[in-house]
Amino acid sequence: MPAPTAPTRRAIARLLAAGAGLTALAACTPDGGNRPPSSASPSVTSASASQAAPPSSAGPETSAAATEPGTVAAPAPTAAPTPTSPAAGLAQQHSLTDPASPWLVVNKHRPLSPADYVPADLVQPNIALAVSGESAQLNSTTAAAAEQMFAAAAGDGVTMTLASGYRSYGTQVATYNSYVASRGQAEADTASARPGFSEHQTGWAFDIGDGGGACGFQPCFAEQPAAVWAKANAHRFGFVVRYPWMFHQITGYYYESWHLRYIGVEAAMDMAAKGIVTLEEYFGLEAAPGYL
Ligand SMILES: [Zn+2]
């Protein structure tokens, strides 16, 4: 995207100056083993959560109404791109609801089904790892694409590490519950995806680091070579920066320059060519600023 570059830098600088931590709405809270959320940057996170008007704070009333006994359950998520969506033109179409589909869309309106889904083909990619255990795993398709992308980045002199990959339902339960216990649910929803709502559980998404760690999972990571390179090149390997700058009212999460999502080369290249930066818009889905 040619246009957003300069505003992005300025806006990031403004936010940093204001002390507003974009981690407040992180979809990517890393698991406790590597970087405990409670020690990540507590003052910034808790201060900004109340000031940043997180998208998820918009709908407590609707949330209560939806769970009242006797109300009809929400309709099943759309299973295919809408006929008029930009993605409808691609020769090969994929499911938007099957967790094993590269076009699966998970957001605050679209939980995984089943909620405790586990990818059948988890593998550890042959790339630089900053984590171990389940976090070092991806589904096999994403792992292969990551290997190609990391090698290409290295060829350009850019160090990229896998900072957080697969995260099981059980791990997400523990992470989310620890936030609820320490801060209450409203604030927990701004800091961690609810179990069953995280892209990390699908094996299609991961967070990158640069081996240094100073800006890991922080707004300033956007200025680091790994993020700059990924923003410019990830689509060539089938990835999108899933939570782009200033689209939190659509994606439900503030900018995460480190969180990449595999959707396939054809779709990622098509999105880049058309200047579309969210999966919601590309597949013709409703915006998902908060939980229903
Ligand atoms: Zn992430």
Tab-separated table of C-alpha atoms and ligand atoms in Angstrom:
chain	number	residue	atom	x	y	z
A	1	MET	CA	0.000	0.000	0.000
A	2	PRO	CA	1.694	3.217	-1.028
A	3	ALA	CA	-0.587	5.626	0.800
A	4	PRO	CA	-0.607	4.426	4.437
A	5	THR	CA	3.161	4.450	4.917
A	6	ALA	CA	3.690	8.030	6.013
A	7	PRO	CA	0.519	8.383	8.103
A	8	THR	CA	1.322	5.085	9.733
A	9	ARG	CA	4.691	6.280	10.917
A	10	ARG	CA	3.299	9.567	12.166
A	11	ALA	CA	0.390	7.923	13.869
A	12	ILE	CA	2.604	5.395	15.573
A	13	ALA	CA	4.809	8.186	16.820
A	14	ARG	CA	1.763	9.969	18.177
A	15	LEU	CA	0.588	6.894	19.980
A	16	LEU	CA	3.988	6.220	21.423
A	17	ALA	CA	4.197	9.784	22.593
A	18	ALA	CA	0.819	9.481	24.204
A	19	GLY	CA	1.867	6.310	25.922
A	20	ALA	CA	-0.999	4.386	24.404
A	21	GLY	CA	-0.025	0.757	24.191
A	22	LEU	CA	-1.420	-0.959	21.143
A	23	THR	CA	-0.910	-4.176	23.031
A	24	ALA	CA	-4.142	-3.299	24.765
A	25	LEU	CA	-6.072	-5.136	22.094
A	26	ALA	CA	-3.522	-7.757	21.249
A	27	ALA	CA	-4.858	-10.849	19.609
A	28	CYS	CA	-1.481	-12.352	20.103
A	29	THR	CA	-0.830	-12.461	23.763
A	30	PRO	CA	2.036	-14.908	23.792
A	31	ASP	CA	1.818	-17.904	26.016
A	32	GLY	CA	3.062	-17.633	29.559
A	33	GLY	CA	6.063	-19.876	29.070
A	34	ASN	CA	7.929	-17.427	26.926
A	35	ARG	CA	6.700	-14.029	27.923
A	36	PRO	CA	4.156	-13.856	30.728
A	37	PRO	CA	1.404	-11.378	29.821
A	38	SER	CA	1.321	-10.024	33.338
A	39	SER	CA	4.936	-8.943	33.131
A	40	ALA	CA	4.906	-7.748	29.518
A	41	SER	CA	4.355	-4.088	30.327
A	42	PRO	CA	1.663	-3.889	32.957
A	43	SER	CA	1.476	-0.144	33.388
A	44	VAL	CA	1.163	0.576	29.690
A	45	THR	CA	-1.337	-2.179	29.102
A	46	SER	CA	-3.651	-1.395	31.949
A	47	ALA	CA	-3.486	2.348	31.448
A	48	SER	CA	-4.247	2.194	27.767
A	49	ALA	CA	-6.991	-0.351	28.024
A	50	SER	CA	-9.272	2.144	29.665
A	51	GLN	CA	-8.285	5.068	27.449
A	52	ALA	CA	-8.154	3.484	24.050
A	53	ALA	CA	-11.898	2.930	23.656
A	54	PRO	CA	-11.383	-0.630	22.527
A	55	PRO	CA	-13.813	-1.816	19.863
A	56	SER	CA	-14.947	-4.631	22.071
A	57	SER	CA	-16.292	-2.205	24.642
A	58	ALA	CA	-19.046	-1.187	22.238
A	59	GLY	CA	-21.449	-3.958	22.918
A	60	PRO	CA	-21.947	-5.201	26.461
A	61	GLU	CA	-25.715	-4.713	26.154
A	62	THR	CA	-26.040	-6.711	22.966
A	63	SER	CA	-23.877	-9.379	24.491
A	64	ALA	CA	-26.197	-9.689	27.469
A	65	ALA	CA	-29.295	-9.757	25.281
A	66	ALA	CA	-27.871	-12.427	23.033
A	67	THR	CA	-27.312	-14.810	25.891
A	68	GLU	CA	-30.743	-14.459	27.451
A	69	PRO	CA	-32.617	-17.728	27.685
A	70	GLY	CA	-35.025	-18.261	24.852
A	71	THR	CA	-33.352	-15.976	22.356
A	72	VAL	CA	-32.524	-17.449	18.991
A	73	ALA	CA	-28.887	-18.266	18.451
A	74	ALA	CA	-26.930	-16.140	16.023
A	75	PRO	CA	-26.984	-17.416	12.438
A	76	ALA	CA	-24.146	-19.640	11.343
A	77	PRO	CA	-21.167	-17.739	9.929
A	78	THR	CA	-21.063	-17.292	6.188
A	79	ALA	CA	-19.356	-20.302	4.678
A	80	ALA	CA	-18.272	-18.823	1.353
A	81	PRO	CA	-17.220	-15.420	0.013
A	82	THR	CA	-20.241	-13.352	-0.958
A	83	PRO	CA	-20.823	-13.389	-4.722
A	84	THR	CA	-19.967	-9.717	-5.021
A	85	SER	CA	-16.867	-9.849	-2.823
A	86	PRO	CA	-13.416	-9.282	-4.318
A	87	ALA	CA	-12.494	-12.891	-3.537
A	88	ALA	CA	-15.370	-14.292	-5.585
A	89	GLY	CA	-13.389	-13.780	-8.773
A	90	LEU	CA	-10.624	-16.216	-7.917
A	91	ALA	CA	-10.698	-19.507	-9.788
A	92	GLN	CA	-10.240	-21.631	-6.705
A	93	GLN	CA	-12.658	-20.949	-3.860
A	94	HIS	CA	-12.324	-22.164	-0.274
A	95	SER	CA	-14.520	-22.414	2.797
A	96	LEU	CA	-14.630	-19.500	5.225
A	97	THR	CA	-15.782	-21.730	8.088
A	98	ASP	CA	-13.791	-24.961	7.791
A	99	PRO	CA	-10.828	-24.630	10.189
A	100	ALA	CA	-8.704	-26.630	7.752
A	101	SER	CA	-9.385	-24.120	4.953
A	102	PRO	CA	-6.802	-21.419	4.196
A	103	TRP	CA	-9.674	-18.966	3.830
A	104	LEU	CA	-11.094	-19.632	7.291
A	105	VAL	CA	-12.091	-16.336	8.876
A	106	VAL	CA	-11.961	-16.214	12.657
A	107	ASN	CA	-12.877	-12.975	14.353
A	108	LYS	CA	-15.009	-11.730	17.261
A	109	HIS	CA	-18.182	-12.638	15.325
A	110	ARG	CA	-16.884	-15.924	13.978
A	111	PRO	CA	-15.613	-18.443	16.548
A	112	LEU	CA	-13.884	-21.624	15.572
A	113	SER	CA	-16.121	-24.645	15.180
A	114	PRO	CA	-15.473	-26.835	16.998
A	115	ALA	CA	-14.214	-24.420	19.635
A	116	ASP	CA	-11.507	-26.871	20.699
A	117	TYR	CA	-10.318	-27.523	17.148
A	118	VAL	CA	-6.823	-28.980	16.780
A	119	PRO	CA	-5.109	-28.959	13.357
A	120	ALA	CA	-4.377	-32.502	12.188
A	121	ASP	CA	-1.075	-31.637	10.562
A	122	LEU	CA	0.887	-29.580	13.074
A	123	VAL	CA	4.610	-29.535	12.363
A	124	GLN	CA	7.624	-27.579	13.518
A	125	PRO	CA	8.893	-25.457	10.630
A	126	ASN	CA	12.577	-25.382	9.792
A	127	ILE	CA	13.044	-21.703	10.651
A	128	ALA	CA	14.599	-19.687	13.449
A	129	LEU	CA	12.539	-20.345	16.567
A	130	ALA	CA	12.162	-18.016	19.523
A	131	VAL	CA	9.795	-20.443	21.217
A	132	SER	CA	9.493	-24.164	21.859
A	133	GLY	CA	6.742	-26.676	22.384
A	134	GLU	CA	3.324	-26.120	20.803
A	135	SER	CA	4.106	-22.456	20.106
A	136	ALA	CA	6.819	-23.568	17.697
A	137	GLN	CA	4.291	-25.440	15.557
A	138	LEU	CA	2.184	-24.458	12.528
A	139	ASN	CA	-0.016	-26.425	10.214
A	140	SER	CA	1.983	-28.053	7.438
A	141	THR	CA	0.933	-25.649	4.666
A	142	THR	CA	1.725	-22.581	6.731
A	143	ALA	CA	5.002	-24.106	7.893
A	144	ALA	CA	6.153	-24.681	4.304
A	145	ALA	CA	5.232	-21.134	3.300
A	146	ALA	CA	6.968	-19.732	6.371
A	147	GLU	CA	10.144	-21.605	5.478
A	148	GLN	CA	10.142	-19.984	2.041
A	149	MET	CA	9.398	-16.531	3.427
A	150	PHE	CA	12.012	-16.665	6.183
A	151	ALA	CA	14.616	-17.806	3.657
A	152	ALA	CA	13.735	-14.949	1.323
A	153	ALA	CA	13.939	-12.465	4.179
A	154	ALA	CA	17.338	-13.853	5.156
A	155	GLY	CA	18.408	-13.454	1.541
A	156	ASP	CA	17.595	-9.770	1.876
A	157	GLY	CA	19.591	-9.566	5.085
A	158	VAL	CA	16.524	-9.505	7.341
A	159	THR	CA	16.415	-11.696	10.443
A	160	MET	CA	13.014	-13.158	11.199
A	161	THR	CA	12.115	-15.499	14.037
A	162	LEU	CA	8.991	-17.413	14.960
A	163	ALA	CA	7.843	-15.647	18.120
A	164	SER	CA	4.547	-17.491	18.619
A	165	GLY	CA	2.788	-20.036	16.468
A	166	TYR	CA	0.115	-22.566	17.320
A	167	ARG	CA	-1.742	-22.088	20.558
A	168	SER	CA	-4.069	-24.810	21.783
A	169	TYR	CA	-7.573	-24.208	23.087
A	170	GLY	CA	-6.358	-25.207	26.540
A	171	THR	CA	-3.535	-22.686	26.459
A	172	GLN	CA	-5.927	-19.957	25.337
A	173	VAL	CA	-8.307	-20.847	28.179
A	174	ALA	CA	-5.482	-20.471	30.689
A	175	THR	CA	-4.259	-17.199	29.176
A	176	TYR	CA	-7.701	-15.654	28.951
A	177	ASN	CA	-8.755	-16.804	32.408
A	178	SER	CA	-5.654	-15.333	33.966
A	179	TYR	CA	-6.604	-11.969	32.483
A	180	VAL	CA	-10.186	-12.295	33.697
A	181	ALA	CA	-8.971	-13.185	37.175
A	182	SER	CA	-6.618	-10.243	37.403
A	183	ARG	CA	-8.543	-7.543	35.543
A	184	GLY	CA	-12.119	-8.641	34.938
A	185	GLN	CA	-13.720	-9.753	31.702
A	186	ALA	CA	-14.125	-6.359	30.033
A	187	GLU	CA	-10.445	-5.679	30.247
A	188	ALA	CA	-9.542	-9.270	29.496
A	189	ASP	CA	-11.362	-8.941	26.188
A	190	THR	CA	-9.090	-6.107	25.196
A	191	ALA	CA	-5.943	-8.052	25.992
A	192	SER	CA	-6.553	-11.629	24.898
A	193	ALA	CA	-8.763	-13.435	22.423
A	194	ARG	CA	-11.441	-15.558	24.029
A	195	PRO	CA	-10.837	-19.298	23.769
A	196	GLY	CA	-12.098	-20.521	20.404
A	197	PHE	CA	-11.664	-17.075	18.828
A	198	SER	CA	-7.896	-17.007	18.277
A	199	GLU	CA	-6.275	-17.399	14.871
A	200	HIS	CA	-3.330	-18.955	16.663
A	201	GLN	CA	-5.463	-22.027	17.372
A	202	THR	CA	-5.877	-22.695	13.645
A	203	GLY	CA	-2.234	-23.218	12.753
A	204	TRP	CA	-2.688	-20.659	9.947
A	205	ALA	CA	-1.215	-17.726	11.897
A	206	PHE	CA	1.949	-16.821	13.738
A	207	ASP	CA	3.831	-13.882	15.164
A	208	ILE	CA	7.252	-12.887	13.972
A	209	GLY	CA	10.150	-11.473	15.933
A	210	ASP	CA	13.511	-10.195	14.799
A	211	GLY	CA	15.769	-12.030	17.181
A	212	GLY	CA	16.419	-8.884	19.195
A	213	GLY	CA	13.277	-8.697	21.219
A	214	ALA	CA	13.343	-5.059	22.282
A	215	CYS	CA	10.179	-4.326	20.330
A	216	GLY	CA	8.666	-7.787	20.431
A	217	PHE	CA	4.848	-7.576	20.408
A	218	GLN	CA	5.160	-3.800	20.784
A	219	PRO	CA	4.014	-0.961	18.520
A	220	CYS	CA	7.631	-0.104	17.728
A	221	PHE	CA	8.025	-3.497	16.056
A	222	ALA	CA	6.351	-1.931	13.007
A	223	GLU	CA	9.536	0.067	12.447
A	224	GLN	CA	11.873	-2.924	12.680
A	225	PRO	CA	13.317	-4.478	9.512
A	226	ALA	CA	11.438	-7.753	9.994
A	227	ALA	CA	8.058	-6.011	10.069
A	228	VAL	CA	8.917	-3.602	7.286
A	229	TRP	CA	10.043	-6.494	5.125
A	230	ALA	CA	6.984	-8.577	5.967
A	231	LYS	CA	4.592	-5.752	5.174
A	232	ALA	CA	6.213	-5.325	1.765
A	233	ASN	CA	6.741	-8.983	0.877
A	234	ALA	CA	4.604	-11.379	2.905
A	235	HIS	CA	1.855	-11.528	0.255
A	236	ARG	CA	4.284	-13.115	-2.202
A	237	PHE	CA	4.371	-16.129	0.113
A	238	GLY	CA	0.645	-16.229	0.803
A	239	PHE	CA	0.549	-14.165	3.994
A	240	VAL	CA	-1.298	-11.048	5.069
A	241	VAL	CA	-0.691	-8.776	8.029
A	242	ARG	CA	-3.992	-9.765	9.581
A	243	TYR	CA	-4.563	-6.761	11.854
A	244	PRO	CA	-3.508	-3.734	9.816
A	245	TRP	CA	-3.161	-0.176	10.969
A	246	MET	CA	-6.434	1.655	11.614
A	247	PHE	CA	-8.751	-1.210	10.744
A	248	HIS	CA	-9.612	-2.297	14.282
A	249	GLN	CA	-13.270	-1.401	13.752
A	250	ILE	CA	-13.343	-4.118	11.115
A	251	THR	CA	-10.931	-6.714	12.493
A	252	GLY	CA	-11.573	-6.171	16.210
A	253	TYR	CA	-7.876	-5.688	16.958
A	254	TYR	CA	-5.473	-2.809	16.819
A	255	TYR	CA	-2.455	-2.924	14.535
A	256	GLU	CA	-0.245	-5.956	15.009
A	257	SER	CA	2.693	-5.647	12.658
A	258	TRP	CA	3.964	-9.016	13.877
A	259	HIS	CA	0.888	-11.186	13.294
A	260	LEU	CA	0.864	-12.923	9.902
A	261	ARG	CA	-1.873	-15.125	8.538
A	262	TYR	CA	-1.607	-17.579	5.646
A	263	ILE	CA	-4.422	-17.443	3.058
A	264	GLY	CA	-2.569	-18.743	-0.012
A	265	VAL	CA	-0.464	-16.943	-2.589
A	266	GLU	CA	-3.266	-16.308	-5.067
A	267	ALA	CA	-5.554	-14.590	-2.562
A	268	ALA	CA	-2.767	-12.687	-0.807
A	269	MET	CA	-1.430	-11.381	-4.124
A	270	ASP	CA	-4.966	-10.454	-5.183
A	271	MET	CA	-5.571	-8.529	-1.965
A	272	ALA	CA	-2.309	-6.648	-2.413
A	273	ALA	CA	-3.106	-5.854	-6.055
A	274	LYS	CA	-6.531	-4.547	-5.119
A	275	GLY	CA	-5.350	-2.642	-2.078
A	276	ILE	CA	-7.624	-4.578	0.288
A	277	VAL	CA	-6.118	-5.126	3.715
A	278	THR	CA	-8.695	-7.032	5.781
A	279	LEU	CA	-10.090	-10.517	5.270
A	280	GLU	CA	-13.502	-9.229	6.268
A	281	GLU	CA	-13.618	-6.842	3.300
A	282	TYR	CA	-11.975	-9.229	0.878
A	283	PHE	CA	-14.470	-12.012	1.562
A	284	GLY	CA	-17.475	-9.695	1.879
A	285	LEU	CA	-18.048	-10.285	5.597
A	286	GLU	CA	-19.433	-7.946	8.226
A	287	ALA	CA	-17.102	-5.952	10.405
A	288	ALA	CA	-16.379	-7.557	13.767
A	289	PRO	CA	-15.284	-4.801	16.166
A	290	GLY	CA	-16.395	-6.705	19.265
A	291	TYR	CA	-17.928	-9.902	20.554
A	292	LEU	CA	-21.651	-10.391	19.934
B	1	ZN	ZN	-0.566	-13.278	16.750
